[in-house]
Short mmCIF file of C-alpha atoms in Angstrom, two decimals:
data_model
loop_
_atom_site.label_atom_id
_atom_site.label_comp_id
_atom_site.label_asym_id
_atom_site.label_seq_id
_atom_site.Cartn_x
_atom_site.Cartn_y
_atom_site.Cartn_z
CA UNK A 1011 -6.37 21.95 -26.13
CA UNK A 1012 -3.79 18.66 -24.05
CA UNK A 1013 -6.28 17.58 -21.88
CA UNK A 1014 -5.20 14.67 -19.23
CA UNK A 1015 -6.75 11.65 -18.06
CA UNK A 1016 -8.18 11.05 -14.54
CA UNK A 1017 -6.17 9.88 -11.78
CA UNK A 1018 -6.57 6.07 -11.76
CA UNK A 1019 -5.20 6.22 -15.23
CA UNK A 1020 -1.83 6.68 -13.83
CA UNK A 1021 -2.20 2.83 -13.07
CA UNK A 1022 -3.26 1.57 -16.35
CA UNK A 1023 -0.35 3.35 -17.84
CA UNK A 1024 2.17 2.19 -15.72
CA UNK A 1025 0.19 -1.12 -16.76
CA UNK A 1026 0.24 -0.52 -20.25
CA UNK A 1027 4.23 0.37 -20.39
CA UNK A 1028 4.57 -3.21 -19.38
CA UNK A 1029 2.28 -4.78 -21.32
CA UNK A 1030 1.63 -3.06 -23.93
CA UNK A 1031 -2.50 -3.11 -23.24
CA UNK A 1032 -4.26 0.14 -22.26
CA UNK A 1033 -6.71 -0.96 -19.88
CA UNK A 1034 -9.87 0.52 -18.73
CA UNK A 1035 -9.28 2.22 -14.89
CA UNK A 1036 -12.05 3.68 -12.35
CA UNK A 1037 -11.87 6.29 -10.08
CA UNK A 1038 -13.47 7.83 -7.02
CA UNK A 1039 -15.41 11.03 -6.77
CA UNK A 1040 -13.01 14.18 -6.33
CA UNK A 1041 -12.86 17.88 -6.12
CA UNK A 1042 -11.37 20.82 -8.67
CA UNK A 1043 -7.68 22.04 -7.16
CA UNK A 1044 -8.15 24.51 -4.56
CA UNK A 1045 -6.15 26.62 -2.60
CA UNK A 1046 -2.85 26.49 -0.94
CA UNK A 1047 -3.68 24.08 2.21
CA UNK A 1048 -1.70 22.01 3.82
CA UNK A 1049 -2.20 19.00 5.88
CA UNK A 1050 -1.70 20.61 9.29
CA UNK A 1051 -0.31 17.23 11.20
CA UNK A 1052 3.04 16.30 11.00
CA UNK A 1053 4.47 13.29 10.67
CA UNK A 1054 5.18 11.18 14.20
CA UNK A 1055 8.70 9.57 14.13
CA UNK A 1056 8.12 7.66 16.82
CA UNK A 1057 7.72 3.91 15.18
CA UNK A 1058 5.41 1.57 17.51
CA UNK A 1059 6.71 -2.32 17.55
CA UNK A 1060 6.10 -4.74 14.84
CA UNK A 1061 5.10 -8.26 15.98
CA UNK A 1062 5.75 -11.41 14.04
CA UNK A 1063 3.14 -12.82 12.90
CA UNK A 1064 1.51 -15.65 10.58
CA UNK A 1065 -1.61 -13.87 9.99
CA UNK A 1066 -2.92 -11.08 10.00
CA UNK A 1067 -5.47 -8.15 8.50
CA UNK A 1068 -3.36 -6.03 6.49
CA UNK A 1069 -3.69 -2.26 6.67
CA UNK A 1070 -6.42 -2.59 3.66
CA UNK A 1071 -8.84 -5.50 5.74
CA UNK A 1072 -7.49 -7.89 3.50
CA UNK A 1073 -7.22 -11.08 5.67
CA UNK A 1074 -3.59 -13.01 4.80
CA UNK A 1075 -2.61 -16.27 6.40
CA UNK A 1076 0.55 -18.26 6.21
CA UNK A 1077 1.82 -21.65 8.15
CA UNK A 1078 5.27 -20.55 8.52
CA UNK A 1079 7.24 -17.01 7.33
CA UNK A 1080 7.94 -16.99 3.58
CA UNK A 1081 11.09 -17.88 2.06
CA UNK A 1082 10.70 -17.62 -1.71
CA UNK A 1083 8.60 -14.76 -2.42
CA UNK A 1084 7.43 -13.62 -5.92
CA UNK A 1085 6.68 -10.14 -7.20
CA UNK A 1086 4.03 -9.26 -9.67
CA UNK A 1087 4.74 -5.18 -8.84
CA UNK A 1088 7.26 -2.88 -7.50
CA UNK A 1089 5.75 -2.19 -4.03
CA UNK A 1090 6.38 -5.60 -3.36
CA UNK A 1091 10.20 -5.35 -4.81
CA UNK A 1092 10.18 -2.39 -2.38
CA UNK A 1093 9.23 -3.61 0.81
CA UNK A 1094 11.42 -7.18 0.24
CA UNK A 1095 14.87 -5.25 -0.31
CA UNK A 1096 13.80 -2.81 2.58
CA UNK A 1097 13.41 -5.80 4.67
CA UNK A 1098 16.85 -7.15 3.44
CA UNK A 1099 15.64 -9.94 0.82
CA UNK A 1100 15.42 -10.97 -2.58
CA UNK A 1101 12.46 -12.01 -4.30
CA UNK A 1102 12.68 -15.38 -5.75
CA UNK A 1103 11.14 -13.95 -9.30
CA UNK A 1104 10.19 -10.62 -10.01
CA UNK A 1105 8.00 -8.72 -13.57
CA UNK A 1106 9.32 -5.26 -12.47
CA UNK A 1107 12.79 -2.98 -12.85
CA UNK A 1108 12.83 -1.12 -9.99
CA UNK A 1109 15.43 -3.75 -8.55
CA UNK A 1110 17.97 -2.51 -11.30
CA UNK A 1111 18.10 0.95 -9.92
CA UNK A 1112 21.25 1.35 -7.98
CA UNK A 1113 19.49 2.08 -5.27
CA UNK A 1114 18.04 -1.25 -5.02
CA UNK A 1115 20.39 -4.28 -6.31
CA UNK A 1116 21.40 -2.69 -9.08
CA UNK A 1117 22.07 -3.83 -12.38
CA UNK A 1118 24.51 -6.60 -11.67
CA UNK A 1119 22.48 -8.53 -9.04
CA UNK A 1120 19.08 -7.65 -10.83
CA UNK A 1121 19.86 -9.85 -13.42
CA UNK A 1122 20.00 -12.53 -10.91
CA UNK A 1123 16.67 -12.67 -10.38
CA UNK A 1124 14.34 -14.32 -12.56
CA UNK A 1125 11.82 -12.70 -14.30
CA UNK A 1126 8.18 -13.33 -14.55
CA UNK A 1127 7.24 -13.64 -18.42
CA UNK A 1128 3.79 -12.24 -19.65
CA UNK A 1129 3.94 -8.59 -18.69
CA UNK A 1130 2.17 -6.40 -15.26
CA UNK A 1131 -0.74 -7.33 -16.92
CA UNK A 1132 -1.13 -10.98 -18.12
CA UNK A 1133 1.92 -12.58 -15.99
CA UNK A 1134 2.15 -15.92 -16.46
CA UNK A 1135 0.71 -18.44 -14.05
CA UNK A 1136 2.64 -21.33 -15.12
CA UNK A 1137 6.14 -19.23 -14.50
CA UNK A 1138 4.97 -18.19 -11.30
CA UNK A 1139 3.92 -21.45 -9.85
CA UNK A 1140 7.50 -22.94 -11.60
CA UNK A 1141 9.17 -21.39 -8.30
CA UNK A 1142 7.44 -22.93 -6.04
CA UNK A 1143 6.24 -19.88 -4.35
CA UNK A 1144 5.17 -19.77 -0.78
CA UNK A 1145 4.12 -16.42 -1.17
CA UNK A 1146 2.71 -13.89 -4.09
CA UNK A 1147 1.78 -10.42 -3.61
CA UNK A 1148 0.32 -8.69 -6.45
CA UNK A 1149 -1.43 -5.33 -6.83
CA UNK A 1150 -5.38 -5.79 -6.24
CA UNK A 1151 -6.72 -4.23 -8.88
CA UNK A 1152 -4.42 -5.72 -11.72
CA UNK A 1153 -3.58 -9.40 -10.29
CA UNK A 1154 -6.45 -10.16 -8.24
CA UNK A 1155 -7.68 -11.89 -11.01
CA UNK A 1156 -4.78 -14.50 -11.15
CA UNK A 1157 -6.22 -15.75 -7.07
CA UNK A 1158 -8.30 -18.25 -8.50
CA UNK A 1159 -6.00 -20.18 -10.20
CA UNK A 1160 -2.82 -19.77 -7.51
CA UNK A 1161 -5.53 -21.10 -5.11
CA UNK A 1162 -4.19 -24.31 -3.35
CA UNK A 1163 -0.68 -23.70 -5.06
CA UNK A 1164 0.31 -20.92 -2.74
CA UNK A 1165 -0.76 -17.68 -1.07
CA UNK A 1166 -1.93 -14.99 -2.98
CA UNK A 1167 -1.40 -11.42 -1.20
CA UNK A 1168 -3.45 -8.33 -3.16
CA UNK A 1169 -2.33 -4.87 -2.33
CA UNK A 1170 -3.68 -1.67 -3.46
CA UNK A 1171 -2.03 0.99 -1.90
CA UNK A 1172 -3.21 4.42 -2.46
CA UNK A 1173 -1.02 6.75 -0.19
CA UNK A 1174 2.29 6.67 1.39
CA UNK A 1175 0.58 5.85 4.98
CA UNK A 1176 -0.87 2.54 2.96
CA UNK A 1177 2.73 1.79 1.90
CA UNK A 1178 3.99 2.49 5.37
CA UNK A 1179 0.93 -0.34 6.78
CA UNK A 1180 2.49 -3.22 3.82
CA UNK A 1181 5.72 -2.52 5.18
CA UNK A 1182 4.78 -3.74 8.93
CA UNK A 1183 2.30 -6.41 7.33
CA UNK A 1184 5.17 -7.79 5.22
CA UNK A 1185 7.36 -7.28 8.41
CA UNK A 1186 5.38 -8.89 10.86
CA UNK A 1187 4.58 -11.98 8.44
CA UNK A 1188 8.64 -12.26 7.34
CA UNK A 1189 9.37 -12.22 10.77
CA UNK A 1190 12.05 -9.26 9.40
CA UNK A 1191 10.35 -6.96 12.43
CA UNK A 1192 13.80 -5.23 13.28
CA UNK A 1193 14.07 -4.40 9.91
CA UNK A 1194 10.54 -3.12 8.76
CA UNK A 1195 10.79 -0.97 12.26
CA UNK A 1196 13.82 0.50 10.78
CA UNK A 1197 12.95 1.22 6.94
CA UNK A 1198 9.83 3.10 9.01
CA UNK A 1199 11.76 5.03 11.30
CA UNK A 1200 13.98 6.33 8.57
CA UNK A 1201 11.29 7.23 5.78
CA UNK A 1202 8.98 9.12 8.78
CA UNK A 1203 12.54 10.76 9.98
CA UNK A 1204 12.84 12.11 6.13
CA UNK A 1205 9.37 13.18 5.39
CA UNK A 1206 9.20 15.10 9.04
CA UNK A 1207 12.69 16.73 8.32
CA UNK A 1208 11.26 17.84 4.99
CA UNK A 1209 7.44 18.94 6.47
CA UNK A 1210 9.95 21.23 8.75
CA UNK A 1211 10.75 23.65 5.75
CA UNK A 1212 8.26 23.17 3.03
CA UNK A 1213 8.48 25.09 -0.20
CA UNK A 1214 6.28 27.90 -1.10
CA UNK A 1215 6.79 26.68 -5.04
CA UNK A 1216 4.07 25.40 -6.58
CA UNK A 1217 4.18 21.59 -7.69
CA UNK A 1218 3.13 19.42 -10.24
CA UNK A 1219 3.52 15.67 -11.19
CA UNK A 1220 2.60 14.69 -14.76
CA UNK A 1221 2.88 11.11 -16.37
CA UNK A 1222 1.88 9.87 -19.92
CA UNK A 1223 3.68 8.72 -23.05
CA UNK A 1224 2.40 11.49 -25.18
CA UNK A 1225 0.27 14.68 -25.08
CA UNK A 1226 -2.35 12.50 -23.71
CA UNK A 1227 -0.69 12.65 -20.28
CA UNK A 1228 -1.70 12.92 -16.32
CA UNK A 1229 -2.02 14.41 -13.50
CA UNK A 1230 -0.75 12.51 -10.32
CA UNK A 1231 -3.27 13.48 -7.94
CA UNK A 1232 -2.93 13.05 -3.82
CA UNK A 1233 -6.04 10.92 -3.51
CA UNK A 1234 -5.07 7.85 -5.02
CA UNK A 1235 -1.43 8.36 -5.94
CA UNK A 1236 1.16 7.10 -3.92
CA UNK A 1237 3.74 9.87 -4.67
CA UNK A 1238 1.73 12.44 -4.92
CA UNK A 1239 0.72 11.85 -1.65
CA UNK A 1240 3.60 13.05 0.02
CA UNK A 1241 3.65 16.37 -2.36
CA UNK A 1242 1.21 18.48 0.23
CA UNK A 1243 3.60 18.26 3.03
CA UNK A 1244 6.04 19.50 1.32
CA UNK A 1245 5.11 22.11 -1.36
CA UNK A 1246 1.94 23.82 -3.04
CA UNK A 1247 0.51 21.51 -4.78
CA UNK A 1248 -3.32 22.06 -5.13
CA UNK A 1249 -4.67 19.20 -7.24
CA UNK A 1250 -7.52 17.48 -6.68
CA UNK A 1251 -9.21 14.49 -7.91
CA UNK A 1252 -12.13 15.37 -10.62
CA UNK A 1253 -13.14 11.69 -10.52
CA UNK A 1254 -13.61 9.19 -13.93
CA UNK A 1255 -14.73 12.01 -16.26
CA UNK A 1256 -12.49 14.04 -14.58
CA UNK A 1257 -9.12 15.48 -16.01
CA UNK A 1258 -6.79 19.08 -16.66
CA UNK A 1259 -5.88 20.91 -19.40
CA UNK A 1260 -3.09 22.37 -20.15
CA UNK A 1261 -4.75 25.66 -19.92
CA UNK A 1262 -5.49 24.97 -16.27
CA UNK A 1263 -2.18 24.07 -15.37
CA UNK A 1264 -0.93 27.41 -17.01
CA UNK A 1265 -3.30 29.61 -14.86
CA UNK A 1266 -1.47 27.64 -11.25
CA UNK A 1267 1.76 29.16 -12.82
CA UNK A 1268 3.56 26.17 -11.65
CA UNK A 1269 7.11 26.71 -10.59
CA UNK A 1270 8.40 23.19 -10.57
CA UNK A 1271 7.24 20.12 -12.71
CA UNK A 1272 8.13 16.74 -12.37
CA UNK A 1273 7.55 14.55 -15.65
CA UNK A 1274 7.27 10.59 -15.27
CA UNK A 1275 7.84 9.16 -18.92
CA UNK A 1276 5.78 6.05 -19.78
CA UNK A 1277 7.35 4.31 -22.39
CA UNK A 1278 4.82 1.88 -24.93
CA UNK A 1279 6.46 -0.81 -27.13
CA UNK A 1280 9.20 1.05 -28.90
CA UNK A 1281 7.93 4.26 -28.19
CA UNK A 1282 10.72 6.45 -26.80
CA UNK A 1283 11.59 10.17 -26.28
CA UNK A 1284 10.55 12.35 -23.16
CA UNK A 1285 7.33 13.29 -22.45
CA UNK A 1286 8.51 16.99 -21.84
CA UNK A 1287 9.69 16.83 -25.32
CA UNK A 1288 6.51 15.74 -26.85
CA UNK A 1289 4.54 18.58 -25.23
CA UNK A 1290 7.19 20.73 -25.80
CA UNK A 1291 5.68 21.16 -29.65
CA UNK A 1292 2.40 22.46 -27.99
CA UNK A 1293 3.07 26.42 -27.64
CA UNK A 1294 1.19 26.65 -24.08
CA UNK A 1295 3.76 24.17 -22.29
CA UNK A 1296 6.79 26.91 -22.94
CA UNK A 1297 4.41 29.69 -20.92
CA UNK A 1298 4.60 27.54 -18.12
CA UNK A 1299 6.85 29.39 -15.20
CA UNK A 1300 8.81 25.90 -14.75
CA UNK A 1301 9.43 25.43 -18.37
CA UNK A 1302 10.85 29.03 -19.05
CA UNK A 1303 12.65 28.68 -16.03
CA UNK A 1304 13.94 25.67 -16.97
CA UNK A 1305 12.63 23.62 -13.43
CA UNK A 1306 11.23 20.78 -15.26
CA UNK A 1307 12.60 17.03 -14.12
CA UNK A 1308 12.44 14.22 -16.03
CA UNK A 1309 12.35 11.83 -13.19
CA UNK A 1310 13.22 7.74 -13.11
CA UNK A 1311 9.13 6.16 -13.37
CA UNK A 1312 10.46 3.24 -12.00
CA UNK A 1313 11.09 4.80 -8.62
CA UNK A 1314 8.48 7.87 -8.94
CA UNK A 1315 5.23 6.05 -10.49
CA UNK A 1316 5.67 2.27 -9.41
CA UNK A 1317 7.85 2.13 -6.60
CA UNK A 1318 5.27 3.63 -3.65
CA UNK A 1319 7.25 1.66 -0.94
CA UNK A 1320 9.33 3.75 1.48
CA UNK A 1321 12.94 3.13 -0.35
CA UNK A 1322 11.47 4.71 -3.30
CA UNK A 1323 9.35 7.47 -1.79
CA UNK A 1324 12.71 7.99 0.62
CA UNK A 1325 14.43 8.87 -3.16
CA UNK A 1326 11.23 10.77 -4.18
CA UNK A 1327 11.56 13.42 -1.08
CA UNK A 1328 15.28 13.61 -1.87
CA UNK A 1329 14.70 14.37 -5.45
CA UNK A 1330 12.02 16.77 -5.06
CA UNK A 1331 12.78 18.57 -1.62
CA UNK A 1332 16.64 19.22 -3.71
CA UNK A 1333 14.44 20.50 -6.91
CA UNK A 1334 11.57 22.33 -4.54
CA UNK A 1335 14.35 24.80 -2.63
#
């Protein structure tokens, strides 16, 4: 029996793809899947104004102060590379590749920017302080143990977004402090447009979001997953949390005959191949309704698993409302 890891492992193997370390992850108390519910608000279009700002309590309490609006920012994860193009600039250094994807800078102008050595994991103080960064934003639980030694140096901004409403709040907070406000308003306005246009006609399919490497993969749950945060809006997708100990079997997914699967491949090292293809050698994956009907998408990680900001999620509900009909 395939059994998957808990939710917050999602994290630690988008962590391990780049660098090469499988860390432990914790996780919050959740429930088994349930029924067919959806959230029964809909998303408000209506996009209030974004002040500049110098400081400010972002939408997670963290308090983040600047003396002027940053001009050389550096990236230690994709949200960040997210919010910066959606705001119309270019980080100063990056350790992601989401910028490659054409729907970003694309490969060309990607290489322009340089890139942090030393992996999501372990990047590399030396190279970051080597811009001369007034501003690094890093993902909480990952880099927040790099603030102690960018102390004094610069300004060290931890996220740790869990839903697209989070990403939506970094947005304005990265707006407000950028003094980009026109900007963030509009990235906003577009991504709620999107996701209300989509809540209008959601699909009666059943979804599912795995991740993994191998047969040890995961399910991308709504509670703490960026992505699948948007998935209950849109389609049946009743997965739930089961907390640290928690995870699902293959079995389990079997018995939600799921009609369409989307498959984030993790690559480790020089590990390669699909992840569909790896389970494909377990005879339970081909009873799956979306594998014999051939709905199964092997979709871009970079965008699905560690964009979260509203460019990629925008691509996400594109992706899966065309794959959901």
């Amino acid at each position: 029996m395939l059994r998957a890891p808990s939710r917050f492992v999602r994290s630690c193997l988008t962590a391990a793809v780049v660098g090469s370390v499988l860390v432990g992850c914790g996780s919050t108390t959740g429930e088994p899947a349930n029924d067919k519910a959806r959230p029964t608000a809909k998303t408000e279009v209506t996009v209030e104004p974004i002040k500049a700002a110098s400081q400010l309590t972002d939408v997670k309490g963290v308090k983040v102060s600047l003396e002027k609006a940053p001009e050389r920012i550096v990236c230690l994860f994709a949200l960040c590379d997210d919010i910066l193009t959606e705001l119309g600039i270019v980080p100063t250094a990056t350790n992601g590749a989401l910028l490659a994807h054409p729907a970003f800078l694309g490969e060309a102008k990607a290489k322009e920017v340089d890139v942090i050595p030393g992996g999501f994991i372990a990047p590399e103080v030396e190279a970051i302080l080597s811009h001369k960064p007034d501003l690094v934003i890093g993902l909480g639980d990952t880099h927040g143990k790099l603030a102690p030694a960018l102390k004094g140096a610069t300004t060290f901004w931890a996220m740790q977004p869990e839903t697209w409403e989070d990403s939506v709040g970094y947005l304005r907070d990265a707006a407000a402090l950028t003094g980009r406000t026109a900007e963030g308003e509009k990235a906003e306005r577009t991504f709620r447009t999107k996701l209300a246009k989509a809540e209008t006609a959601p699909s009666d399919k059943t979804a599912l979001i795995i991740y993994g490497s191998d047969e040890n993969f995961g399910v991308a749950t709504p509670e703490g997953d960026v992505t699948a945060s948007l998935f209950p809006r849109i389609a049946d997708y009743p997965w739930k949390s089961r907390g640290v100990d928690g995870s699902y079997s293959l079995e389990e997914i079997l018995a939600q005959d799921v009609d369409v699967l989307f498959v984030e491949t993790m690559s480790f090292g020089d590990a390669n191949g699909k992840l569909s293809e790896k389970l494909a050698k377990n005879p339970l994956w081909g009873k799956i309704p979306a594998v014999k009907n051939g709905d199964v998408h092997e979709v871009n990680s970079e965008v699905w698993a560690k964009g979260r900001g509203t460019r990629s999620l925008g691509i996400v509900l594109d992706e899966a409302t065309a794959a959901l009909r």
